[in-house]
Amino acid sequence: MVRHLLTLDGLGRAEIEAMLALAEAAPAPVLAGKGAALYFEKPSARTRNSMELAVHQLGGHPVYLTAGELGIGTRESVEDIARTLACYHGVIAAREFDHKLLVALAAASPVPVVNMLSGSDHPLQALADLLTIRQLCGRIEGVKVAYVGDGDNNVARSLAQGCVALGAELTIASPEGFGLSDAPAGVRQVVDPLQAVRGAEVVYTDVWVSMGQEEESLFRSVKLQDYQVNGALMAEAPGAWFLHCLPARRGEEATAEVIDGPRSAVWRQAENRMHSARGALMWLLAETSSRP
Ligand code: CP
Ligand code: NVA
């Protein structure tokens, strides 16, 4: 049976910790002589570059593919695309608007499929976030994480699933209607950002307008305007680190003072995208090769 990584939902502590351990282990040539299909329906800086480098470090060859080129569902069916890509590639990774397309790819693919961000989930980001938290705080279990802003998005959902699996205490602060709709048990949701950040060791935010939500830009920015992570909010969490998945809109969800300030670890977090991607690929490919 082939293992896929579409979401952190359903993964246990042991599986996530194995990926984090491999992120800090020496790279093994698990993709030697093979390709990795990297399919993007949306733009990317960190995910594309970190995945290309991770694939290279594992002995493989990344191939960047776009929607116009593959024509999934128009030029060819998703099933035929999956079977075709698996003729050349040891792994298929995709960034898609609709999570269901990833599920369909995985159902048809004889090689592992990896979610590089969908409308609902961003598991590779959460792995990098957990790795960064462990490096900054020396542990993950019991770390108090405050996520402030748009709680019902892909980054928050994967972060919540990862925090719960590894025992971090996540509080999400968002306005009514912007909370994480399917939060796992153990995640605290509040409306007041001050309540979330007091006592926090990590303060995290993401953009207010995710890719695909551009038409709601004004509405979302007005609704979320009191959830900016700025110097005053960070002053309520003395000693807390600041994380952001990036890209950031300085002056919206966080101020330049915070993103570029001494407590920001966003560049370490961005670098960790490469290490955690490598760990995830090593884990997936080792799992696959050990199965009949
Ligand atoms: N954090 C993240 O996924 O960045 P990109 O959209 O640039 O890949
Ligand atoms: N929530 C953001 C994350 C970008 C990495 C988006 O989906 O656009």
Coordinates of C-alpha atoms in Angstrom, one line a residue, residues 24-288:
E24 CA 17.5 16.6 10.8
A25 CA 19.1 13.4 9.6
A26 CA 21.6 13.0 6.8
P27 CA 19.8 12.8 3.4
A28 CA 19.5 9.3 1.9
P29 CA 19.4 8.8 -1.9
V30 CA 15.8 7.6 -1.8
L31 CA 15.0 9.3 -5.1
A32 CA 18.2 8.2 -7.0
G33 CA 17.4 7.8 -10.7
K34 CA 13.9 9.0 -10.2
G35 CA 12.0 12.2 -10.8
A36 CA 9.6 14.2 -8.6
A37 CA 6.6 15.8 -10.3
L38 CA 5.9 19.2 -8.8
Y39 CA 2.5 20.4 -10.1
F40 CA 1.4 24.0 -9.3
E41 CA -2.0 25.6 -9.9
K42 CA -1.0 28.6 -7.7
P43 CA 2.2 30.6 -7.3
S44 CA 4.9 29.7 -4.8
A45 CA 8.3 30.8 -3.7
R46 CA 9.1 28.7 -0.6
T47 CA 7.3 25.5 -1.5
R48 CA 8.6 25.2 -5.1
N49 CA 12.2 26.0 -4.1
S50 CA 12.3 24.0 -0.9
M51 CA 10.8 20.9 -2.7
E52 CA 13.2 21.2 -5.7
L53 CA 16.2 21.4 -3.4
A54 CA 14.9 18.6 -1.1
V55 CA 14.4 16.3 -4.2
H56 CA 17.9 17.2 -5.4
Q57 CA 19.4 16.4 -2.0
L58 CA 17.7 12.9 -2.1
G59 CA 19.2 12.1 -5.5
G60 CA 16.1 12.9 -7.6
H61 CA 15.3 15.2 -10.4
P62 CA 12.4 17.7 -9.9
V63 CA 10.1 18.6 -12.8
Y64 CA 8.0 21.7 -12.4
L65 CA 4.5 21.4 -14.0
T66 CA 1.7 23.9 -14.4
A67 CA -2.0 23.7 -14.9
G68 CA -1.9 25.0 -18.4
E69 CA 0.6 22.3 -19.4
L70 CA -1.0 19.3 -17.8
G71 CA -4.7 20.2 -18.4
I72 CA -6.0 18.0 -15.7
G73 CA -9.7 17.3 -16.4
T74 CA -9.6 19.1 -19.8
R75 CA -6.7 17.6 -21.8
E76 CA -6.6 14.3 -19.8
S77 CA -8.3 12.8 -16.8
V78 CA -6.8 13.1 -13.3
E79 CA -6.4 9.3 -13.2
D80 CA -4.5 9.1 -16.5
I81 CA -2.3 12.0 -15.4
A82 CA -1.5 10.2 -12.1
R83 CA -0.7 6.9 -13.8
T84 CA 1.5 8.7 -16.5
L85 CA 3.5 10.8 -14.0
A86 CA 4.1 7.7 -11.9
C87 CA 5.9 6.1 -14.9
Y88 CA 8.7 8.6 -14.4
H89 CA 8.5 9.9 -10.9
G90 CA 9.0 8.4 -7.4
V91 CA 6.6 11.0 -6.0
I92 CA 3.9 13.4 -7.2
A93 CA 3.4 16.6 -5.4
A94 CA 0.7 19.1 -6.1
R95 CA -0.5 22.6 -5.1
E96 CA -4.2 22.8 -5.9
F97 CA -7.2 24.9 -5.2
D98 CA -9.5 22.0 -4.6
H99 CA -8.4 19.4 -2.1
K100 CA -10.6 16.8 -3.8
L101 CA -8.3 16.8 -6.8
L102 CA -5.4 15.7 -4.6
V103 CA -7.6 12.9 -3.2
A104 CA -8.3 11.8 -6.8
L105 CA -4.6 11.9 -7.7
A106 CA -3.7 9.9 -4.7
A107 CA -6.5 7.3 -5.4
A108 CA -5.0 6.7 -8.8
S109 CA -1.3 7.0 -8.1
P110 CA 1.0 4.0 -7.5
V111 CA 3.6 6.4 -6.0
P112 CA 3.2 8.7 -3.0
V113 CA 1.2 12.0 -3.5
V114 CA 2.2 15.0 -1.4
N115 CA 0.0 18.1 -0.8
M116 CA 2.0 21.3 -1.4
L117 CA -1.0 23.4 -0.2
S118 CA -4.7 23.0 -1.0
G119 CA -7.6 25.2 -0.1
S120 CA -8.0 23.3 3.2
D121 CA -4.5 22.0 4.2
H122 CA -0.8 22.8 4.2
P123 CA 0.9 19.9 5.8
L124 CA 4.4 20.6 4.6
Q125 CA 4.2 24.1 6.2
A126 CA 3.1 22.6 9.5
L127 CA 6.0 20.2 9.6
A128 CA 8.4 23.1 9.1
D129 CA 6.5 25.0 11.8
L130 CA 6.8 22.2 14.3
L131 CA 10.5 21.7 13.5
T132 CA 11.0 25.5 14.1
I133 CA 9.1 25.5 17.3
R134 CA 11.2 22.5 18.6
Q135 CA 14.4 24.3 17.6
L136 CA 13.3 27.6 19.3
C137 CA 11.7 26.2 22.4
G138 CA 13.7 23.0 22.9
R139 CA 10.5 20.9 22.9
I140 CA 7.0 20.8 21.3
E141 CA 5.0 19.1 24.1
G142 CA 3.3 21.7 26.2
V143 CA 4.5 24.7 24.2
K144 CA 1.8 27.5 24.2
V145 CA 1.2 28.6 20.6
A146 CA -1.1 31.5 19.8
Y147 CA -2.5 31.8 16.2
V148 CA -4.0 35.2 15.6
G149 CA -6.1 36.1 12.5
D150 CA -7.8 34.0 9.9
G151 CA -8.4 30.8 11.8
D152 CA -10.3 28.9 9.1
N153 CA -7.5 28.5 6.6
N154 CA -5.1 25.9 5.3
V155 CA -2.1 26.9 7.4
A156 CA -4.1 27.2 10.7
R157 CA -5.8 23.8 10.0
S158 CA -2.5 21.9 9.5
L159 CA -0.8 23.7 12.4
A160 CA -3.7 22.7 14.7
Q161 CA -3.5 19.1 13.6
G162 CA 0.2 19.0 14.1
C163 CA 0.1 20.8 17.5
V164 CA -2.6 18.4 18.8
A165 CA -0.6 15.3 17.6
L166 CA 2.6 16.5 19.4
G167 CA 1.0 18.0 22.5
A168 CA 1.5 21.7 21.9
E169 CA -1.3 23.9 23.4
L170 CA -2.7 25.9 20.5
T171 CA -5.1 28.9 21.0
I172 CA -6.6 30.4 17.9
A173 CA -7.9 34.0 18.1
S174 CA -10.2 35.1 15.3
P175 CA -13.4 37.1 14.9
E176 CA -16.8 35.4 14.8
G177 CA -17.1 33.5 11.6
F178 CA -13.3 33.1 11.1
G179 CA -12.6 30.4 13.6
L180 CA -11.2 27.0 12.5
S181 CA -14.4 25.2 11.4
D182 CA -13.2 21.6 12.1
A183 CA -10.7 22.2 14.9
P184 CA -9.4 19.0 16.5
A185 CA -10.2 18.4 20.1
G186 CA -7.8 20.2 22.4
V187 CA -7.5 23.4 20.3
R188 CA -8.8 26.4 22.2
Q189 CA -10.7 29.1 20.1
V190 CA -11.2 32.6 21.4
V191 CA -12.3 36.0 19.9
D192 CA -9.9 38.2 21.9
P193 CA -6.3 38.2 20.6
L194 CA -5.0 39.4 23.9
Q195 CA -6.4 36.3 25.6
A196 CA -4.6 34.1 23.1
V197 CA -1.2 35.6 23.3
R198 CA -0.9 36.1 27.1
G199 CA 1.6 33.4 28.2
A200 CA 2.3 32.3 24.7
E201 CA 5.8 31.1 23.7
V202 CA 5.0 31.4 20.0
V203 CA 2.7 33.9 18.2
Y204 CA 1.8 32.9 14.6
T205 CA -0.2 34.5 11.9
D206 CA -1.0 34.2 8.2
V207 CA -2.4 36.5 5.5
W208 CA -6.0 37.6 5.8
V209 CA -6.6 36.9 2.1
S210 CA -5.4 33.5 0.9
M211 CA -4.8 32.6 -2.7
G212 CA -8.2 32.2 -4.3
Q213 CA -10.0 34.6 -1.9
E214 CA -9.0 37.8 -3.8
E215 CA -12.6 38.8 -4.4
E216 CA -13.3 38.9 -0.7
S217 CA -10.2 41.0 0.0
L218 CA -11.9 44.2 1.3
F219 CA -14.5 42.3 3.4
R220 CA -11.8 40.1 5.0
S221 CA -9.4 43.0 5.7
V222 CA -12.2 44.9 7.5
K223 CA -13.3 41.9 9.5
L224 CA -9.7 41.0 10.6
Q225 CA -8.4 44.5 11.2
D226 CA -8.3 44.1 15.0
Y227 CA -6.2 41.0 14.6
Q228 CA -3.0 42.5 13.4
V229 CA 0.2 41.2 15.2
N230 CA 2.0 44.4 16.1
G231 CA 4.3 45.6 18.8
A232 CA 1.5 46.2 21.2
L233 CA 0.2 42.7 20.9
M234 CA 3.7 41.1 21.1
A235 CA 4.3 43.2 24.3
E236 CA 1.6 41.0 25.9
A237 CA 3.7 38.0 25.2
P238 CA 7.2 38.9 26.4
G239 CA 9.7 36.5 25.2
A240 CA 7.5 34.9 22.6
W241 CA 8.8 34.1 19.2
F242 CA 7.0 35.3 16.1
L243 CA 6.2 32.9 13.2
H244 CA 4.6 33.5 9.8
C245 CA 4.4 31.0 6.9
L246 CA 5.0 33.8 4.4
P247 CA 4.3 35.5 2.0
A248 CA 3.5 38.4 4.4
R249 CA 1.6 41.6 3.9
R250 CA 3.4 44.0 6.1
G251 CA 0.9 46.5 7.7
E252 CA -2.0 44.0 7.4
E253 CA -1.8 40.8 9.4
A254 CA 1.6 41.8 11.0
T255 CA 3.7 45.0 11.1
A256 CA 7.2 45.3 9.7
E257 CA 8.3 46.0 13.3
V258 CA 7.3 42.4 14.2
I259 CA 8.2 40.5 11.0
D260 CA 11.6 42.1 10.8
G261 CA 12.1 42.4 14.6
P262 CA 14.4 40.5 16.9
R263 CA 11.8 38.0 18.0
S264 CA 10.9 37.0 14.4
A265 CA 12.0 33.5 13.3
V266 CA 10.4 33.6 9.9
W267 CA 13.7 33.1 7.9
R268 CA 14.6 30.0 10.0
Q269 CA 11.0 28.8 9.4
A270 CA 11.4 29.4 5.7
E271 CA 14.7 27.5 5.6
N272 CA 13.1 24.7 7.6
R273 CA 10.6 24.2 4.7
M274 CA 13.5 22.5 2.9
H275 CA 14.6 20.3 5.7
S276 CA 11.1 19.2 6.7
A277 CA 10.2 18.5 3.0
R278 CA 13.2 16.3 2.8
G279 CA 12.2 14.5 6.0
A280 CA 8.7 14.0 4.7
L281 CA 9.9 12.6 1.4
M282 CA 12.3 10.3 3.1
W283 CA 9.6 9.0 5.4
L284 CA 7.1 8.5 2.5
L285 CA 9.6 6.7 0.3
A286 CA 11.0 4.5 3.0
E287 CA 7.4 3.6 4.0
T288 CA 6.6 2.8 0.3

